Short mmCIF file of C-alpha atoms and ligand atoms in Angstrom, two decimals:
data_model
loop_
_atom_site.label_atom_id
_atom_site.label_comp_id
_atom_site.label_asym_id
_atom_site.label_seq_id
_atom_site.Cartn_x
_atom_site.Cartn_y
_atom_site.Cartn_z
CA MET Z 1 0.21 20.90 -46.15
CA THR Z 2 -2.51 23.23 -45.00
CA LEU Z 3 -4.59 23.07 -48.18
CA HIS Z 4 -6.53 19.81 -48.29
CA VAL Z 5 -8.09 18.30 -51.39
CA LEU Z 6 -11.54 17.16 -50.28
CA ARG Z 7 -12.56 16.16 -53.79
CA ASP Z 8 -10.83 15.92 -57.15
CA GLY Z 9 -12.63 17.44 -60.07
CA GLY Z 10 -12.27 18.77 -63.56
CA ASP Z 11 -10.41 21.82 -64.78
CA GLY Z 12 -13.31 24.17 -64.12
CA LEU Z 13 -13.60 26.59 -61.25
CA ALA Z 14 -12.34 25.13 -57.98
CA VAL Z 15 -14.27 25.54 -54.76
CA VAL Z 16 -12.20 26.74 -51.80
CA LEU Z 17 -13.66 26.26 -48.33
CA LEU Z 18 -12.50 28.33 -45.33
CA HIS Z 19 -13.43 27.13 -41.85
CA GLY Z 20 -14.81 28.85 -38.78
CA PHE Z 21 -13.28 29.26 -35.33
CA PRO Z 22 -12.09 27.30 -33.34
CA LEU Z 23 -12.11 24.56 -35.97
CA ASP Z 24 -10.24 23.40 -39.07
CA HIS Z 25 -10.90 22.14 -42.58
CA ARG Z 26 -12.66 18.99 -41.35
CA MET Z 27 -15.84 20.94 -40.65
CA TRP Z 28 -16.39 21.08 -44.43
CA ARG Z 29 -16.16 17.35 -45.22
CA ALA Z 30 -19.90 16.63 -45.25
CA VAL Z 31 -20.64 19.66 -47.45
CA ALA Z 32 -17.88 18.71 -49.89
CA GLU Z 33 -19.30 15.19 -50.22
CA GLN Z 34 -22.77 16.53 -50.98
CA LEU Z 35 -21.94 19.19 -53.57
CA SER Z 36 -23.79 18.27 -56.75
CA VAL Z 37 -21.28 19.96 -59.08
CA PRO Z 38 -18.22 18.06 -60.41
CA THR Z 39 -15.63 20.56 -59.22
CA ARG Z 40 -12.35 20.23 -57.41
CA VAL Z 41 -12.89 21.06 -53.75
CA LEU Z 42 -10.08 22.38 -51.56
CA ALA Z 43 -10.27 23.26 -47.88
CA ALA Z 44 -7.66 25.27 -46.02
CA ASP Z 45 -6.44 25.10 -42.48
CA LEU Z 46 -6.04 28.77 -41.61
CA PRO Z 47 -2.88 29.78 -39.68
CA GLY Z 48 -2.63 28.01 -36.33
CA ALA Z 49 -5.64 25.75 -37.04
CA GLY Z 50 -5.67 21.97 -37.12
CA GLY Z 51 -3.12 21.76 -34.29
CA ALA Z 52 -0.37 22.99 -36.62
CA ASP Z 53 2.76 24.14 -34.84
CA ASP Z 54 4.33 25.97 -37.78
CA ALA Z 55 5.59 29.53 -37.38
CA LEU Z 56 2.71 31.95 -37.26
CA PRO Z 57 2.75 35.41 -38.86
CA GLU Z 58 1.59 38.49 -36.96
CA PRO Z 59 -2.11 37.83 -36.30
CA SER Z 60 -4.36 39.28 -38.99
CA ILE Z 61 -7.13 38.16 -41.28
CA GLU Z 62 -5.06 39.65 -44.13
CA ALA Z 63 -2.17 37.28 -43.30
CA ALA Z 64 -4.60 34.36 -43.39
CA ALA Z 65 -5.92 35.49 -46.77
CA ASP Z 66 -2.41 35.93 -48.17
CA ARG Z 67 -1.43 32.45 -47.07
CA VAL Z 68 -4.50 30.89 -48.67
CA ALA Z 69 -3.75 32.82 -51.88
CA ALA Z 70 -0.13 31.63 -51.89
CA GLU Z 71 -1.14 28.01 -51.37
CA LEU Z 72 -3.77 28.21 -54.09
CA ALA Z 73 -1.15 29.63 -56.45
CA ASP Z 74 1.15 26.71 -55.57
CA ALA Z 75 -1.74 24.34 -56.34
CA GLY Z 76 -2.25 26.01 -59.74
CA VAL Z 77 -5.62 27.53 -58.80
CA THR Z 78 -6.00 30.96 -60.40
CA ARG Z 79 -9.77 31.38 -60.06
CA ALA Z 80 -12.15 29.89 -57.53
CA VAL Z 81 -15.48 30.02 -55.79
CA VAL Z 82 -14.38 31.11 -52.31
CA VAL Z 83 -16.60 30.07 -49.43
CA GLY Z 84 -16.08 30.93 -45.78
CA LEU Z 85 -18.03 30.16 -42.64
CA SER Z 86 -17.87 32.86 -39.96
CA MET Z 87 -14.11 33.51 -39.50
CA GLY Z 88 -13.67 31.89 -42.92
CA GLY Z 89 -16.06 34.50 -44.28
CA TYR Z 90 -13.86 37.27 -42.88
CA VAL Z 91 -10.94 35.69 -44.77
CA ALA Z 92 -13.02 35.30 -47.93
CA LEU Z 93 -13.82 39.03 -47.91
CA ALA Z 94 -10.13 39.84 -47.35
CA LEU Z 95 -9.31 37.65 -50.38
CA ALA Z 96 -11.89 39.53 -52.46
CA GLU Z 97 -10.18 42.76 -51.43
CA ARG Z 98 -6.56 41.66 -51.84
CA ARG Z 99 -6.78 39.05 -54.65
CA ALA Z 100 -9.80 40.15 -56.67
CA ALA Z 101 -8.76 38.17 -59.77
CA LEU Z 102 -8.80 34.95 -57.77
CA VAL Z 103 -12.38 35.22 -56.55
CA ALA Z 104 -15.03 34.27 -59.10
CA ALA Z 105 -17.84 34.03 -56.56
CA LEU Z 106 -18.31 34.36 -52.82
CA GLY Z 107 -20.11 32.06 -50.43
CA LEU Z 108 -20.66 33.80 -47.08
CA VAL Z 109 -21.96 31.31 -44.53
CA ASP Z 110 -22.99 32.28 -40.99
CA THR Z 111 -20.78 35.34 -41.12
CA LYS Z 112 -20.84 39.12 -41.31
CA SER Z 113 -18.91 41.95 -42.96
CA THR Z 114 -18.78 44.35 -40.02
CA ALA Z 115 -15.92 44.80 -37.54
CA ASP Z 116 -16.07 43.92 -33.85
CA THR Z 117 -17.51 46.21 -31.23
CA ASP Z 118 -15.00 47.41 -28.62
CA GLU Z 119 -16.54 44.95 -26.16
CA ALA Z 120 -16.21 41.98 -28.53
CA ARG Z 121 -12.62 42.95 -29.32
CA ALA Z 122 -11.71 43.14 -25.63
CA ASN Z 123 -13.33 39.75 -25.06
CA ARG Z 124 -11.27 38.18 -27.86
CA LEU Z 125 -8.03 39.58 -26.45
CA ARG Z 126 -8.97 38.21 -23.03
CA ILE Z 127 -9.63 34.74 -24.49
CA ALA Z 128 -6.31 34.86 -26.38
CA GLU Z 129 -4.46 35.62 -23.15
CA GLN Z 130 -6.33 32.88 -21.28
CA ALA Z 131 -5.53 30.29 -23.95
CA GLU Z 132 -1.84 31.17 -23.69
CA ALA Z 133 -1.81 31.41 -19.89
CA THR Z 134 -3.54 28.06 -19.40
CA GLY Z 135 -1.82 26.40 -22.36
CA SER Z 136 -5.19 24.88 -23.21
CA VAL Z 137 -8.33 25.32 -25.28
CA GLU Z 138 -10.36 25.64 -22.08
CA PRO Z 139 -11.51 29.22 -22.86
CA VAL Z 140 -13.26 28.02 -26.05
CA ARG Z 141 -14.49 24.56 -24.98
CA GLY Z 142 -18.00 25.86 -24.38
CA MET Z 143 -18.30 26.85 -28.03
CA ALA Z 144 -19.06 23.24 -29.00
CA THR Z 145 -22.56 23.65 -27.62
CA ALA Z 146 -22.93 27.43 -27.83
CA LEU Z 147 -22.38 27.57 -31.60
CA VAL Z 148 -25.08 25.11 -32.63
CA GLY Z 149 -28.80 25.79 -32.63
CA GLU Z 150 -31.35 24.47 -30.16
CA SER Z 151 -32.69 22.04 -32.79
CA THR Z 152 -29.24 20.52 -33.21
CA ARG Z 153 -28.66 20.36 -29.46
CA SER Z 154 -31.85 18.36 -29.00
CA ALA Z 155 -32.07 16.29 -32.21
CA GLN Z 156 -28.41 15.79 -33.20
CA PRO Z 157 -26.28 15.64 -30.01
CA GLU Z 158 -23.52 13.93 -32.00
CA VAL Z 159 -22.84 17.25 -33.78
CA GLY Z 160 -21.90 18.95 -30.51
CA ALA Z 161 -19.71 15.95 -29.63
CA GLN Z 162 -17.95 16.19 -33.00
CA LEU Z 163 -17.33 19.92 -32.59
CA ALA Z 164 -15.96 19.31 -29.08
CA ALA Z 165 -13.51 16.72 -30.45
CA TRP Z 166 -12.34 19.09 -33.19
CA ILE Z 167 -11.88 21.91 -30.67
CA GLU Z 168 -9.71 19.64 -28.48
CA ASP Z 169 -7.42 19.13 -31.49
CA GLN Z 170 -6.66 22.85 -31.78
CA SER Z 171 -3.54 24.37 -30.26
CA PRO Z 172 -3.78 27.12 -27.61
CA ALA Z 173 -1.38 29.22 -29.72
CA GLY Z 174 -3.66 28.80 -32.73
CA VAL Z 175 -6.72 29.80 -30.70
CA ALA Z 176 -4.90 32.93 -29.47
CA TRP Z 177 -3.70 33.76 -32.98
CA ALA Z 178 -7.18 33.54 -34.50
CA GLN Z 179 -8.77 35.64 -31.76
CA ARG Z 180 -6.20 38.40 -32.22
CA ALA Z 181 -6.56 38.22 -36.00
CA MET Z 182 -10.34 38.55 -35.83
CA ALA Z 183 -10.10 41.37 -33.28
CA SER Z 184 -8.05 43.49 -35.66
CA ARG Z 185 -10.19 43.06 -38.78
CA PRO Z 186 -11.86 46.11 -40.35
CA ASP Z 187 -15.40 46.46 -41.64
CA ARG Z 188 -15.41 45.02 -45.20
CA THR Z 189 -18.98 45.84 -46.21
CA ASP Z 190 -17.51 48.13 -48.89
CA VAL Z 191 -15.50 45.20 -50.31
CA LEU Z 192 -18.67 43.15 -50.63
CA ALA Z 193 -20.53 46.07 -52.21
CA ALA Z 194 -17.77 46.41 -54.82
CA PHE Z 195 -17.64 42.68 -55.62
CA ALA Z 196 -19.07 42.07 -59.10
CA GLY Z 197 -19.47 38.27 -59.05
CA PRO Z 198 -22.29 36.11 -57.71
CA VAL Z 199 -22.69 35.84 -53.95
CA ALA Z 200 -24.49 33.28 -51.82
CA VAL Z 201 -25.37 34.32 -48.28
CA VAL Z 202 -26.27 31.32 -46.12
CA VAL Z 203 -27.39 31.45 -42.49
CA GLY Z 204 -28.93 29.09 -39.98
CA ASP Z 205 -32.32 30.29 -38.80
CA GLU Z 206 -31.15 29.71 -35.19
CA ASP Z 207 -27.73 31.34 -35.61
CA ALA Z 208 -27.23 33.36 -32.43
CA VAL Z 209 -23.69 34.55 -33.29
CA THR Z 210 -24.24 36.05 -36.74
CA PRO Z 211 -28.04 36.04 -36.90
CA VAL Z 212 -30.37 36.28 -39.88
CA GLU Z 213 -30.24 40.11 -39.64
CA ALA Z 214 -26.45 40.00 -40.27
CA ALA Z 215 -27.09 37.82 -43.33
CA GLN Z 216 -29.76 40.22 -44.58
CA HIS Z 217 -27.22 43.04 -44.20
CA LEU Z 218 -24.73 41.07 -46.34
CA ALA Z 219 -27.35 40.24 -48.96
CA SER Z 220 -28.47 43.84 -49.26
CA ALA Z 221 -24.88 45.11 -49.54
CA ALA Z 222 -23.91 42.69 -52.34
CA ARG Z 223 -24.78 43.34 -55.97
CA GLN Z 224 -25.78 39.77 -56.90
CA ALA Z 225 -26.71 37.98 -53.71
CA GLN Z 226 -28.98 35.06 -53.05
CA LEU Z 227 -29.94 34.60 -49.42
CA VAL Z 228 -30.59 31.09 -48.12
CA VAL Z 229 -31.91 30.64 -44.58
CA VAL Z 230 -31.23 27.09 -43.41
CA PRO Z 231 -33.94 25.64 -41.17
CA ARG Z 232 -33.13 24.00 -37.81
CA SER Z 233 -29.55 25.27 -37.79
CA GLY Z 234 -27.40 27.50 -35.60
CA HIS Z 235 -24.03 29.11 -36.38
CA MET Z 236 -22.47 25.91 -37.75
CA SER Z 237 -24.88 25.31 -40.62
CA ALA Z 238 -22.22 23.49 -42.67
CA VAL Z 239 -21.96 20.89 -39.90
CA GLU Z 240 -25.55 20.97 -38.63
CA GLN Z 241 -27.34 20.86 -42.00
CA PRO Z 242 -24.68 20.07 -44.64
CA ALA Z 243 -27.15 19.01 -47.34
CA ALA Z 244 -28.86 22.40 -47.34
CA VAL Z 245 -25.53 24.25 -47.40
CA ALA Z 246 -24.21 22.00 -50.18
CA ALA Z 247 -27.33 22.74 -52.25
CA ALA Z 248 -26.87 26.50 -51.82
CA LEU Z 249 -23.18 26.29 -52.74
CA SER Z 250 -23.82 24.03 -55.74
CA ASP Z 251 -26.20 26.67 -57.01
CA LEU Z 252 -23.52 29.32 -56.46
CA VAL Z 253 -20.97 27.31 -58.47
CA GLN Z 254 -23.46 27.04 -61.34
CA ARG Z 255 -24.11 30.79 -61.23
CA ALA Z 256 -20.36 31.44 -61.25
CA ALA Z 257 -19.80 29.08 -64.19
CA SER Z 258 -22.46 30.80 -66.28
CA SER Z 259 -21.54 34.39 -65.40
C1 LIG C 1 -16.54 31.49 -36.01
O1 LIG C 1 -17.44 30.66 -36.01
O2 LIG C 1 -15.62 31.48 -36.83
C2 LIG C 1 -16.56 32.53 -34.93
O3 LIG C 1 -17.80 32.56 -34.30
C3 LIG C 1 -16.24 33.87 -35.54
C4 LIG C 1 -16.18 34.97 -34.55
O4 LIG C 1 -15.85 34.73 -33.38
O5 LIG C 1 -16.45 36.11 -34.95
#
């Protein structure tokens, strides 16, 4: 099973949570617990994540989106509020492009719609090769501290420790797969601009990876966006400040239900 039920709910719109890199569905637990809407909450492990050793498709964000769509179909979910943090946001936009009928609303958390620069792409391919060559997650270990904001580093050191533990649970093959998948993704700003449903754009005010300017770009591209800047948070707002992220997503679910 790579689709995890974080909370049972009624027959209304489900919420589907897509994790960032190099993590898995567990990064969403605190947000799921604090959502104030009585919906079913599902969280995926994207291909290669969670230490899974199942056969991986050719690396692409589209393959990740197609697998999430297939698993949602198996679970009987035909329409959902789709929320992704960073890499999860790339997958959410691919779902909006490839499975438009599935996506009732989009939550884009600490993410962006643009493609990589040549330099970023080359860096990802280098990390993928290193993960395979060393057979370890060593090339991404430093992300446990680099992803969070300075406020979290000083006031909530347990968050960095939790991220480090989750990163250790990932497989080197999964790390390599995700890096190659992200490296090959296109710009999907046009997908966001064409999306007719409600959108929540959430970003930590200390996010150094996809900063507030990237979130403003998303919010201005979308037709019906609400931008929420989360105080005292870096790139992992769903882990650093889950209550604020849960509040923004609860609001999104209500907007989706009434639209
Ligand atoms: C993530 O948090 O998923 C990563 O920072 C995404 C990326 O490397 O672009």
